[in-house]
Every structure is written in structure tokens, then in C-alpha cells.
Coordinates of C-alpha atoms in Angstrom, one line a residue:
M9 CA 81.9 130.0 16.3
T10 CA 81.6 129.9 12.5
R11 CA 80.5 126.8 10.6
G12 CA 83.4 124.5 9.7
R13 CA 86.2 122.6 11.2
R14 CA 86.7 122.3 15.0
W15 CA 90.1 121.0 16.1
M16 CA 89.8 119.2 19.4
A17 CA 92.9 120.2 21.5
A18 CA 94.7 117.7 23.6
R19 CA 93.4 117.5 27.2
A20 CA 96.3 116.0 29.0
G21 CA 95.4 117.7 32.2
A22 CA 92.0 116.0 32.3
A23 CA 93.4 112.6 31.6
A24 CA 96.0 113.0 34.4
L25 CA 93.3 114.3 36.8
G26 CA 91.3 111.2 36.3
I27 CA 94.1 109.0 37.4
A28 CA 94.9 111.1 40.4
A29 CA 91.2 111.2 41.5
L30 CA 90.7 107.5 41.4
V31 CA 94.0 105.8 41.6
S32 CA 92.4 103.2 39.4
A33 CA 91.8 104.9 36.0
C34 CA 92.9 107.7 33.8
G35 CA 89.6 107.4 32.0
G36 CA 88.6 109.5 29.0
G37 CA 89.2 113.2 28.8
G38 CA 87.5 114.9 25.9
E39 CA 85.4 117.7 24.8
E40 CA 81.7 117.9 23.9
V41 CA 81.0 119.2 20.4
D42 CA 78.7 122.2 20.3
V43 CA 78.7 123.3 16.7
D44 CA 77.2 126.5 15.5
D45 CA 75.3 126.2 12.2
G46 CA 76.6 129.5 10.9
N47 CA 73.2 131.2 11.2
G48 CA 73.4 132.1 14.8
T49 CA 71.7 129.0 16.1
S50 CA 73.3 126.0 17.7
G51 CA 73.0 122.4 16.5
A52 CA 70.5 121.8 19.3
D53 CA 67.9 123.6 17.2
Q54 CA 68.5 121.4 14.2
G55 CA 67.3 118.0 13.1
G56 CA 65.6 117.2 16.4
G57 CA 62.1 118.4 15.6
D58 CA 60.0 119.3 18.7
G59 CA 61.6 119.3 22.1
D60 CA 63.4 116.0 22.7
A61 CA 61.8 114.0 19.9
P62 CA 64.4 111.9 18.1
A63 CA 65.0 112.4 14.4
G64 CA 66.8 110.3 11.8
T65 CA 69.4 107.6 11.8
L66 CA 73.0 108.4 12.4
V67 CA 75.3 106.6 9.9
A68 CA 78.8 105.8 11.1
A69 CA 81.7 104.3 9.2
I70 CA 84.1 102.0 11.1
S71 CA 87.1 100.3 9.7
A72 CA 86.6 96.7 10.8
Q73 CA 83.8 94.2 11.1
P74 CA 82.9 92.9 14.6
D75 CA 83.9 89.3 15.1
Q76 CA 80.8 88.7 17.4
F77 CA 78.5 90.5 19.8
D78 CA 78.9 88.5 23.0
P79 CA 80.4 91.2 25.3
H80 CA 82.0 88.7 27.6
K81 CA 83.8 86.8 24.8
T82 CA 84.8 89.3 22.1
Q83 CA 88.1 91.2 22.4
A84 CA 87.7 93.1 19.1
Y85 CA 87.4 96.9 19.3
A86 CA 85.0 96.9 16.3
S87 CA 82.6 94.8 18.4
F88 CA 82.8 97.3 21.3
Q89 CA 82.2 100.2 19.0
V90 CA 78.7 98.8 18.5
L91 CA 78.2 97.3 22.0
E92 CA 79.1 100.5 23.8
N93 CA 75.7 101.7 22.7
V94 CA 73.8 98.5 23.6
Y95 CA 75.0 97.3 27.0
D96 CA 75.6 98.9 30.4
T97 CA 78.0 98.2 33.3
L98 CA 77.6 98.9 37.0
V99 CA 79.7 102.0 36.8
V100 CA 81.1 104.0 33.9
P101 CA 84.0 106.5 33.5
D102 CA 83.0 110.0 32.7
A103 CA 84.8 112.5 30.4
E104 CA 87.1 113.6 33.3
G105 CA 88.1 110.0 34.2
E106 CA 86.0 109.6 37.3
F107 CA 83.7 106.6 37.7
Q108 CA 80.0 107.5 37.8
P109 CA 76.8 105.5 38.5
S110 CA 75.3 103.5 35.8
L111 CA 73.4 100.3 36.7
A112 CA 74.6 100.9 40.2
T113 CA 73.5 104.2 41.8
E114 CA 76.0 104.1 44.7
W115 CA 78.7 102.0 46.4
T116 CA 80.5 101.7 49.6
T117 CA 83.8 100.1 50.7
S118 CA 84.7 98.5 54.0
D119 CA 87.5 99.9 56.1
D120 CA 89.8 97.0 55.1
A121 CA 88.9 97.6 51.4
L122 CA 87.9 94.0 51.0
T123 CA 84.1 94.4 50.8
W124 CA 82.4 96.5 48.2
T125 CA 78.6 97.0 48.4
F126 CA 76.7 98.3 45.3
T127 CA 73.1 99.6 45.4
L128 CA 71.4 98.9 42.0
R129 CA 69.2 101.2 40.0
E130 CA 65.5 100.4 40.1
G131 CA 63.1 100.4 37.2
V132 CA 65.6 99.1 34.6
T133 CA 64.5 96.6 31.9
F134 CA 66.5 94.6 29.5
H135 CA 65.8 94.8 25.8
D136 CA 63.7 91.6 26.0
G137 CA 61.5 93.3 28.6
S138 CA 62.7 91.4 31.6
A139 CA 63.5 93.4 34.8
F140 CA 67.1 94.0 35.9
D141 CA 68.1 93.0 39.4
S142 CA 71.1 91.7 41.4
A143 CA 70.7 88.1 40.1
D144 CA 71.7 89.4 36.7
V145 CA 74.9 90.9 38.0
V146 CA 75.9 87.8 39.9
Y147 CA 75.1 85.7 36.8
S148 CA 77.1 87.9 34.5
Y149 CA 80.1 88.0 36.7
R150 CA 80.0 84.2 37.5
R151 CA 79.7 83.5 33.8
I152 CA 82.9 85.3 33.1
I153 CA 84.7 83.7 36.0
D154 CA 83.3 80.1 35.8
E155 CA 83.7 79.8 32.0
Q156 CA 87.1 81.6 32.1
L157 CA 86.0 84.1 29.5
A158 CA 88.1 86.9 28.1
N159 CA 88.0 89.1 31.2
A160 CA 88.2 86.5 33.9
Y161 CA 91.5 87.9 35.0
R162 CA 89.7 91.1 36.2
F163 CA 88.2 89.0 38.9
A164 CA 91.4 87.4 40.1
S165 CA 91.0 89.0 43.6
V166 CA 87.3 88.3 43.9
A167 CA 86.5 85.8 46.6
N168 CA 82.7 86.0 46.4
I169 CA 79.8 87.8 44.7
D170 CA 76.5 87.9 46.7
A171 CA 73.0 89.2 46.1
P172 CA 71.5 89.7 49.6
D173 CA 68.4 91.3 48.0
P174 CA 67.3 92.3 44.5
Q175 CA 68.8 95.8 44.7
T176 CA 72.2 95.0 46.3
V177 CA 75.4 93.3 45.2
V178 CA 78.3 92.6 47.5
I179 CA 81.7 91.8 46.1
T180 CA 84.2 90.3 48.6
L181 CA 87.9 90.5 47.7
S182 CA 90.8 88.3 48.9
T183 CA 93.2 91.3 48.6
P184 CA 92.6 95.1 48.2
T185 CA 92.0 95.9 44.6
P186 CA 92.3 99.6 43.8
A187 CA 91.4 98.9 40.1
L188 CA 88.1 97.3 41.0
L189 CA 85.8 100.0 39.5
D190 CA 87.9 100.0 36.3
N191 CA 87.8 96.2 36.2
I192 CA 84.0 96.1 36.3
G193 CA 83.2 99.3 34.5
G194 CA 86.0 100.4 32.3
F195 CA 84.5 99.0 29.1
K196 CA 81.5 97.0 27.9
G197 CA 83.4 93.6 28.1
M198 CA 82.0 93.7 31.7
A199 CA 78.4 94.3 30.6
I200 CA 75.5 93.0 32.6
I201 CA 73.3 90.5 30.7
P202 CA 70.1 88.8 31.9
E203 CA 70.3 85.8 34.1
G204 CA 70.6 82.7 31.9
A205 CA 71.2 84.6 28.7
G206 CA 74.4 82.8 27.9
Q207 CA 72.5 79.5 27.7
Q208 CA 69.2 80.8 26.3
T209 CA 70.4 83.2 23.6
D210 CA 73.0 83.2 20.9
L211 CA 74.9 86.2 22.2
A212 CA 77.4 86.0 19.4
T213 CA 74.8 87.2 16.9
T214 CA 72.2 88.9 19.0
A215 CA 72.3 91.2 22.1
V216 CA 70.1 91.6 25.2
G217 CA 71.3 94.7 27.0
T218 CA 70.0 97.6 29.0
G219 CA 71.6 100.4 26.9
P220 CA 70.1 103.2 24.9
F221 CA 69.9 101.2 21.7
T222 CA 68.9 97.7 20.7
L223 CA 70.8 95.5 18.2
E224 CA 68.4 95.1 15.3
E225 CA 70.1 93.8 12.2
T226 CA 73.6 92.5 11.4
G227 CA 75.1 91.6 8.1
A228 CA 78.3 91.6 6.0
G229 CA 77.9 95.3 5.3
G230 CA 77.0 96.7 8.7
V231 CA 74.9 96.7 11.8
T232 CA 71.7 98.6 12.6
L233 CA 70.7 99.8 16.1
A234 CA 67.3 101.2 17.1
R235 CA 66.5 103.5 19.9
Y236 CA 65.2 101.7 23.1
D237 CA 62.2 103.7 24.2
D238 CA 62.2 102.1 27.7
Y239 CA 65.9 103.0 28.4
W240 CA 66.4 103.9 32.1
G241 CA 68.2 107.1 31.2
D242 CA 67.3 109.9 28.9
P243 CA 66.2 108.4 25.6
A244 CA 68.5 108.7 22.6
T245 CA 68.1 111.8 20.5
V246 CA 68.3 109.8 17.2
E247 CA 66.0 107.0 16.1
G248 CA 68.8 104.7 15.4
V249 CA 72.4 104.1 14.4
E250 CA 73.7 102.4 11.3
F251 CA 77.3 101.2 11.4
R252 CA 78.9 100.6 8.0
Y253 CA 82.1 98.7 7.5
V254 CA 84.5 100.8 5.4
S255 CA 88.1 99.5 5.6
E256 CA 89.6 102.1 3.2
P257 CA 90.1 105.5 5.0
A258 CA 89.9 107.5 1.8
A259 CA 86.6 105.9 1.0
A260 CA 85.3 106.7 4.5
L261 CA 86.4 110.4 4.1
T262 CA 84.7 110.6 0.7
A263 CA 81.5 109.2 2.1
L264 CA 81.6 111.8 4.9
R265 CA 82.2 114.7 2.5
S266 CA 79.4 113.5 0.2
G267 CA 76.9 113.2 3.0
D268 CA 76.5 109.4 2.8
I269 CA 77.7 109.1 6.4
H270 CA 77.7 111.4 9.4
W271 CA 80.7 110.2 11.4
T272 CA 83.8 108.1 11.0
D273 CA 87.0 107.2 13.0
N274 CA 88.6 105.9 9.8
V275 CA 90.4 109.1 8.8
P276 CA 93.5 109.0 6.5
P277 CA 96.4 110.0 8.7
Q278 CA 98.0 111.9 5.8
D279 CA 94.9 114.1 5.5
I280 CA 94.7 115.2 9.1
E281 CA 96.6 118.4 8.8
G282 CA 94.7 119.5 5.7
L283 CA 91.4 118.7 7.3
Q284 CA 91.9 121.3 10.0
D285 CA 90.6 124.0 7.6
D286 CA 88.2 121.9 5.6
E287 CA 84.7 123.4 6.0
E288 CA 83.1 120.1 4.8
V289 CA 84.4 118.2 7.8
E290 CA 84.5 118.6 11.5
L291 CA 87.7 117.1 12.8
G292 CA 88.4 115.9 16.4
V293 CA 91.8 114.9 17.7
T294 CA 92.9 114.1 21.3
P295 CA 95.6 112.0 22.8
S296 CA 94.5 108.4 23.4
V297 CA 95.2 105.9 26.1
D298 CA 96.0 103.3 23.4
Y299 CA 99.3 101.7 22.4
W300 CA 100.4 99.9 19.2
Y301 CA 103.0 97.2 19.3
L302 CA 104.7 94.2 17.7
A303 CA 104.7 90.8 19.5
M304 CA 106.8 87.8 18.6
N305 CA 105.7 84.2 19.3
Q306 CA 107.9 83.0 22.1
T307 CA 106.9 79.4 21.6
R308 CA 108.8 79.3 18.3
P309 CA 112.6 79.6 17.8
P310 CA 114.4 81.9 17.4
F311 CA 111.6 84.2 18.7
D312 CA 111.9 82.4 22.1
N313 CA 115.4 83.8 22.4
R314 CA 115.5 87.1 24.4
D315 CA 118.6 88.3 22.6
F316 CA 117.0 87.7 19.2
R317 CA 114.0 89.8 20.2
R318 CA 116.3 92.5 21.5
G319 CA 118.1 92.5 18.2
V320 CA 114.7 93.1 16.5
A321 CA 114.0 96.0 18.9
Y322 CA 117.4 97.6 18.1
G323 CA 116.7 97.2 14.4
I324 CA 113.4 99.1 14.3
D325 CA 113.4 102.9 14.0
R326 CA 110.1 103.8 15.8
E327 CA 110.1 107.4 14.6
E328 CA 110.1 106.2 11.0
V329 CA 107.4 103.6 11.7
T330 CA 105.2 106.1 13.5
E331 CA 105.5 108.6 10.7
A332 CA 104.6 106.1 8.1
A333 CA 101.6 104.7 10.0
R334 CA 100.2 107.9 11.6
F335 CA 101.8 110.9 9.8
G336 CA 102.5 112.6 13.0
A337 CA 99.2 111.8 14.8
A338 CA 101.0 109.7 17.4
T339 CA 103.9 109.8 19.9
T340 CA 106.6 107.1 19.9
N341 CA 106.9 105.3 23.2
Q342 CA 108.9 102.2 24.3
T343 CA 106.5 101.5 27.2
A344 CA 102.7 101.1 27.0
I345 CA 101.4 104.1 29.0
P346 CA 101.3 107.5 27.3
E347 CA 103.1 110.5 28.6
Q348 CA 99.9 112.4 29.4
S349 CA 99.2 109.9 32.2
L350 CA 100.4 110.1 35.8
W351 CA 101.3 106.4 35.4
Y352 CA 103.7 107.2 32.6
H353 CA 107.3 105.9 33.1
E354 CA 110.0 107.3 30.9
Y355 CA 112.1 104.3 29.8
A356 CA 113.6 103.9 26.4
P357 CA 116.5 101.5 26.3
F358 CA 116.4 100.7 22.5
E359 CA 117.9 103.4 20.4
H360 CA 117.9 102.5 16.7
D361 CA 121.2 100.7 16.3
P362 CA 121.5 98.6 13.2
D363 CA 125.0 97.3 14.0
Q364 CA 124.0 96.0 17.5
A365 CA 120.8 94.6 16.0
A366 CA 122.7 92.7 13.3
D367 CA 125.2 91.3 15.9
L368 CA 122.4 90.0 18.1
I369 CA 120.4 88.5 15.3
E370 CA 123.4 86.8 13.7
Q371 CA 124.3 85.2 17.1
T372 CA 120.8 83.9 17.7
A373 CA 119.1 83.3 14.4
A374 CA 118.6 79.8 12.9
A375 CA 119.5 81.2 9.5
T376 CA 120.7 84.3 7.8
P377 CA 118.6 86.0 6.8
Q378 CA 116.1 84.8 9.4
P379 CA 112.6 84.5 8.0
M380 CA 109.8 86.0 10.1
G381 CA 106.1 86.1 9.1
L382 CA 104.4 89.4 10.3
M383 CA 100.7 89.1 10.6
V384 CA 98.6 92.3 9.9
T385 CA 95.1 93.2 8.9
D386 CA 93.9 95.7 6.2
E387 CA 90.9 96.4 8.4
Y388 CA 93.5 98.4 10.5
P389 CA 95.5 99.9 7.6
E390 CA 98.2 101.4 9.9
T391 CA 99.3 97.8 10.6
V392 CA 100.0 97.3 6.9
Q393 CA 101.9 100.6 6.6
A394 CA 103.9 100.0 9.7
A395 CA 104.8 96.5 8.6
Q396 CA 106.1 97.7 5.3
V397 CA 108.5 100.1 7.0
I398 CA 109.6 97.4 9.5
Q399 CA 110.1 95.0 6.7
A400 CA 112.6 97.4 5.0
Q401 CA 114.4 98.2 8.3
L402 CA 114.9 94.6 9.4
A403 CA 116.1 93.5 6.0
E404 CA 119.2 95.5 6.8
V405 CA 119.9 93.6 10.0
G406 CA 119.3 90.0 8.9
V407 CA 115.6 89.4 9.2
E408 CA 113.5 88.7 6.2
I409 CA 109.9 89.8 6.9
G410 CA 107.0 88.2 5.1
I411 CA 103.9 90.4 5.5
E412 CA 100.8 88.2 6.0
Q413 CA 97.7 90.3 5.5
E414 CA 94.5 88.7 6.9
A415 CA 90.9 89.6 7.4
F416 CA 90.6 90.7 11.1
A417 CA 88.4 87.7 12.0
T418 CA 91.1 85.4 10.6
W419 CA 93.8 87.4 12.3
L420 CA 92.1 86.9 15.7
D421 CA 91.7 83.2 15.1
R422 CA 95.4 82.8 14.2
Q423 CA 96.4 84.9 17.2
A424 CA 94.3 82.7 19.6
A425 CA 95.8 79.5 18.1
G426 CA 99.4 80.7 18.2
D427 CA 99.6 80.3 14.5
Y428 CA 102.0 83.1 13.7
D429 CA 105.7 84.2 14.0
A430 CA 104.8 87.8 14.9
F431 CA 102.0 90.3 14.7
L432 CA 101.2 94.0 14.8
L433 CA 98.2 95.5 16.5
G434 CA 97.1 97.8 19.3
W435 CA 95.5 97.7 22.8
L436 CA 92.7 100.2 22.8
G437 CA 90.9 102.0 25.5
N438 CA 93.2 101.2 28.4
L439 CA 92.5 102.9 31.8
D440 CA 94.3 101.6 34.9
P441 CA 97.9 100.2 34.7
F442 CA 96.4 96.8 35.5
G443 CA 94.7 97.0 32.1
F444 CA 97.9 98.0 30.3
Y445 CA 100.0 95.2 31.6
H446 CA 98.4 92.4 33.6
A447 CA 96.6 90.0 31.2
Q448 CA 99.2 90.6 28.5
H449 CA 102.3 89.8 30.5
V450 CA 101.7 87.5 33.5
C451 CA 102.7 83.9 32.7
E452 CA 99.1 82.6 32.4
G453 CA 97.5 85.8 31.3
T454 CA 94.4 85.5 29.2
S455 CA 95.8 87.8 26.6
N456 CA 99.4 86.6 26.7
F457 CA 99.2 85.2 23.2
Q458 CA 103.0 85.7 22.7
G459 CA 103.8 83.1 25.5
Y460 CA 105.9 85.4 27.7
C461 CA 106.8 84.2 31.2
N462 CA 109.0 86.0 33.8
P463 CA 108.2 85.1 37.4
E464 CA 109.7 88.4 38.6
V465 CA 107.2 90.3 36.4
D466 CA 104.3 88.1 37.8
T467 CA 105.4 89.0 41.3
L468 CA 105.6 92.8 40.6
L469 CA 102.3 92.9 38.7
N470 CA 100.4 91.0 41.4
Q471 CA 101.9 93.2 44.1
A472 CA 100.9 96.3 42.2
A473 CA 97.4 95.1 41.6
A474 CA 96.9 94.9 45.4
E475 CA 98.8 98.0 46.4
T476 CA 96.6 100.9 47.6
D477 CA 99.3 103.5 48.0
Q478 CA 99.5 105.3 44.6
E479 CA 103.2 106.1 44.8
A480 CA 104.2 102.6 45.9
R481 CA 101.9 101.2 43.2
K482 CA 103.4 103.2 40.5
A483 CA 106.9 102.2 41.6
L484 CA 105.9 98.5 41.2
Y485 CA 104.4 99.1 37.8
D486 CA 107.5 101.0 36.7
Q487 CA 109.8 98.1 37.7
A488 CA 107.5 95.6 35.9
A489 CA 107.4 97.8 32.8
E490 CA 111.2 97.9 32.5
L491 CA 111.4 94.1 32.7
I492 CA 108.7 93.7 30.1
V493 CA 110.5 96.2 27.8
D494 CA 113.9 94.7 28.4
D495 CA 112.6 91.2 27.6
V496 CA 110.6 92.4 24.6
S497 CA 107.5 90.7 25.6
Y498 CA 105.9 93.4 23.6
L499 CA 107.9 95.7 21.3
Y500 CA 106.0 98.9 21.9
L501 CA 105.9 101.4 19.0
Y502 CA 103.7 104.4 19.7
N503 CA 100.7 105.9 21.4
P504 CA 98.3 107.2 18.7
D505 CA 96.0 110.2 18.8
V506 CA 92.3 109.6 18.6
V507 CA 91.2 111.0 15.3
Q508 CA 87.6 111.2 14.3
A509 CA 85.5 113.3 11.9
W510 CA 81.9 114.1 11.5
A511 CA 79.5 116.2 9.5
P512 CA 79.3 119.9 10.2
G513 CA 76.2 120.7 12.3
L514 CA 76.2 117.4 14.1
E515 CA 75.8 118.2 17.8
G516 CA 76.3 116.3 21.1
Y517 CA 79.1 114.0 20.2
E518 CA 82.0 113.6 22.6
I519 CA 85.5 112.5 21.6
R520 CA 87.4 110.6 24.3
P521 CA 90.9 109.3 24.8
D522 CA 89.5 105.8 25.7
K523 CA 87.7 105.7 22.3
A524 CA 84.3 105.0 23.9
I525 CA 81.8 105.6 21.0
N526 CA 78.5 106.9 22.5
F527 CA 75.8 108.1 20.2
E528 CA 72.8 108.5 22.4
T529 CA 73.2 112.3 22.8
V530 CA 73.9 113.1 19.2
R531 CA 71.6 115.3 17.1
L532 CA 71.9 115.2 13.3
P533 CA 72.4 118.3 11.2
E534 CA 69.6 119.4 8.9

């Protein structure tokens, strides 16, 4: 292959295979980059020095600043872009969507599917030098459960967690949980930390993981990671990673072209087509398992009125919003799960109908036009672009949008406090249907910031979470999805493509639909 752009084709089949294989996850399909340097040698012969010796620091530009580094508390994707390289989980999804050993080497399940026994990896040390064993797993999971942290809902069916010996963890369930591997290994929010670390260490600003890199320096401009020489797996092939915060996509692309950075996921959507033949940039694109949506605060009138929310849903032209935000690098969808997935359910009740929208809004609004603040963040520019289109569309049907642009940390604070009328954002890296719907839409869900509550949805989602037959499980999720859409708990907009770019000659990077950013196998170009 000649030096220059590589277009990463969609791998819908791989994503679908992952779901079928596990029932619990569609995981991340992707392709590993193997770039020829144009002189008949592969990138493996460049920049790495002798054998496996690491060389250089990878510089990556990301669009947003992490809000904190405690894996059990943060819900920000920018934080997990960093933490993916620092922490480990018991199991981890591979590029085909199947869960593989990580800190656990093997696991067994009882005949009644209620007891899961994990054998732990020996010889693992944390970044502080302490040895990893089963007490760390029990502590990590109990911390999430007992303190009701961000992912406590993932343990709703867990009756007990035991450590019968240093190399064994037994998880006992109250009901079968087909999504258990996804729940404990789908992303680094379920990372294992040392026993007592939550009390002894400020995990918001530091990190103590078992991953291939250590968290070295943090600041307003970025984060620096260093290779962990005592990592239990193959050592990283670069000496470190520097994450820089570059919120403006054009600036990130300019930095890549000039050689100031090696990698970015902040690519201007309008430039994607032109970058396909750009010899200064390697471009990767693959369908994602993400969705982007609008949520209205149902603790405030008139947003608490289902008919008002449905009026807004009829008033939005998703095709126009998607084109403005993503320039074709996305697929409109009125449900959460993308069409590449075996869990996809085709359901689209809201055609763009301004007349019906205006009638419903006029009947339910407190005023005409009805004001509605729409909270966005310039650290994810597509939210701003989408909001501007939605503002124009809803002005025609009796809703006066005020766009409220915040720094992402402020955005998160306001969301958690319920201090908003409506907001735009995305859920990233979803795997199992449980992750797409549960915490966001059950009445007491930890991520149900919009205040939605429908007991029928709770019943369906709880039944689906315990159903081991895939066909029956999908039917339950399909029913729940239709109610969620009809009630406009979330107003789903589109499933974006994963779009990333890197320097020609960079080898060993894998682009994935779940947006897991792993840099331990990367080799830098000369």
C-alpha cells in the first residue's frame, strides 16, 4: 500500500458478530492500522529503535478536558480517553466484540447462571508498587456499590462479592444477568483500584492503576502519561503519551498536518470527504455504537408535559440536524441502538411535521413562543452546530430556543444539579442494550437527569436485564425502546461515525466503534 490516506471501511458484520457471540455486548469492531512507509518497509521498522525498545512520546489532541480522573466517579468521555490507558478491568472487549481476559485470566458460571467465579492474574502490580489480588476487586466493587457511585446500577443484581483466596473472586447474583461481563468490563468506569485507595488517595487528580501507562502530570493544557515498565502485559511501544486539549477541530487538523501532534479524534466533519485523498493525513472512519440526543428537564413545566415534548419531536428535522452537525458522517435514528447492531429496532414515529408540532406546542406551552434554554458545550462543537439548526426549526413551531454554551465541566455540574431546560449531548461507547437504556430511563436511574419515570418501562427494562434468551430479551428491549421514544424521555437524533486521524507512518493503532483509545501498541513514524 502506498504512503498516504487509509480509509477505514465500516465493519458492521464484526459489530453484529460480537453481539451474537456474547448476548451481552456488540463491542468494538475495527481494523488495525498497518501503514507502509512508501519505501517498501512497514511502520514496524520505523521509530522503534532496536527490537521492542520504546521510542518517543505520542502526542494526541482531544477536544475536551477531563473533569476528573476517578474512574468510579467520572462520566466524562474525555476522562476515559486518558484512563483507558491507565486502568484495567477484570475482562475487556476485543476488536470483534468478545470479552477476553484482562486482570482475570478465566471465569466460570454455575448452571443456574447465578454464580460467576473469576480466577485472577498473578504477578500484577499497581503503579504504586503494591500487589494486585482479590481484595482489590472486592474493594473496588464495594466502593461503587456502597457509595452509590456513577455505575452502581451495573451491580443491581449482585447479591454478594467474595474473595475466598487471593486469586479468586466469586460474584453471586440475585437474578441471571447476561450483561455481567459488559457491566464489569465494558469500559474503565469499572476499573480495579488498590484496596483503600478511595480514602488514601485523591483519585480525582491522581491515578493508581495496573495499566500500561502511569498518570504523570495534569494541567490546564493537557495530561502526560509515562510507560509503566512493570506492566503485566507487553510493555508499551512508546515512552509516553501527551494528551493536549484542542477544542477547535480546524486547529487540531492543522496541528496534525504540521507534525505538532500524531493523532486526533477532533476532525472537522466538513473536511472528512476531502481528507480521503490527503497524503498528509491517515483517516479512519467506522460506524460507532454511540448516539446523540436532546433531553428536556421533566421536573419543569412545560417540559414535564408529554405532548409538549412530542411537539418538539415533530418540530425537529433530524436529517437537517445531522447534516449540519456531522456533514454526512452519521446516520439519523429515532432510537438509541445503531442499525449495524443485532439489537437494532426500527422505529421512527416522528416524521418532521411542523403543523402537528405547532398544534401540540400551542396546546401545552405556558406561553407563545415558549422559551427553552438549550445547554451545549463548545468542547463538543457538534452540539453547538446542532443547536443552531434546532433553534431555527423550533422557532417556526412556537419554541424560542436560547442557546446556553458552557465549558464542559460547568455543563456536567448543571446537568447533575438539574439546572437546565434542555441539553444536547451523546452517550459514547455503549455495548449491551442494558448500557443503552437502563440507567438513563428507569425511574431512579443514576443517569436519568431528565427526571423521566414510566413504571411500564421500568418493568420491561428490569425483565430484559435478567432474560437469558436472546430473542425474548430483544423483544423486551424493543417494547421498552418504543415507550421511551413515544414519551420522548430522550429525543434521539443520530448515530455518528467514529472519525479519527493520525500521522502517516504511525503503526499499531486500532480504531473501534466503542471509541476505546488504546495507545500501548502504537509506534511513531520517523
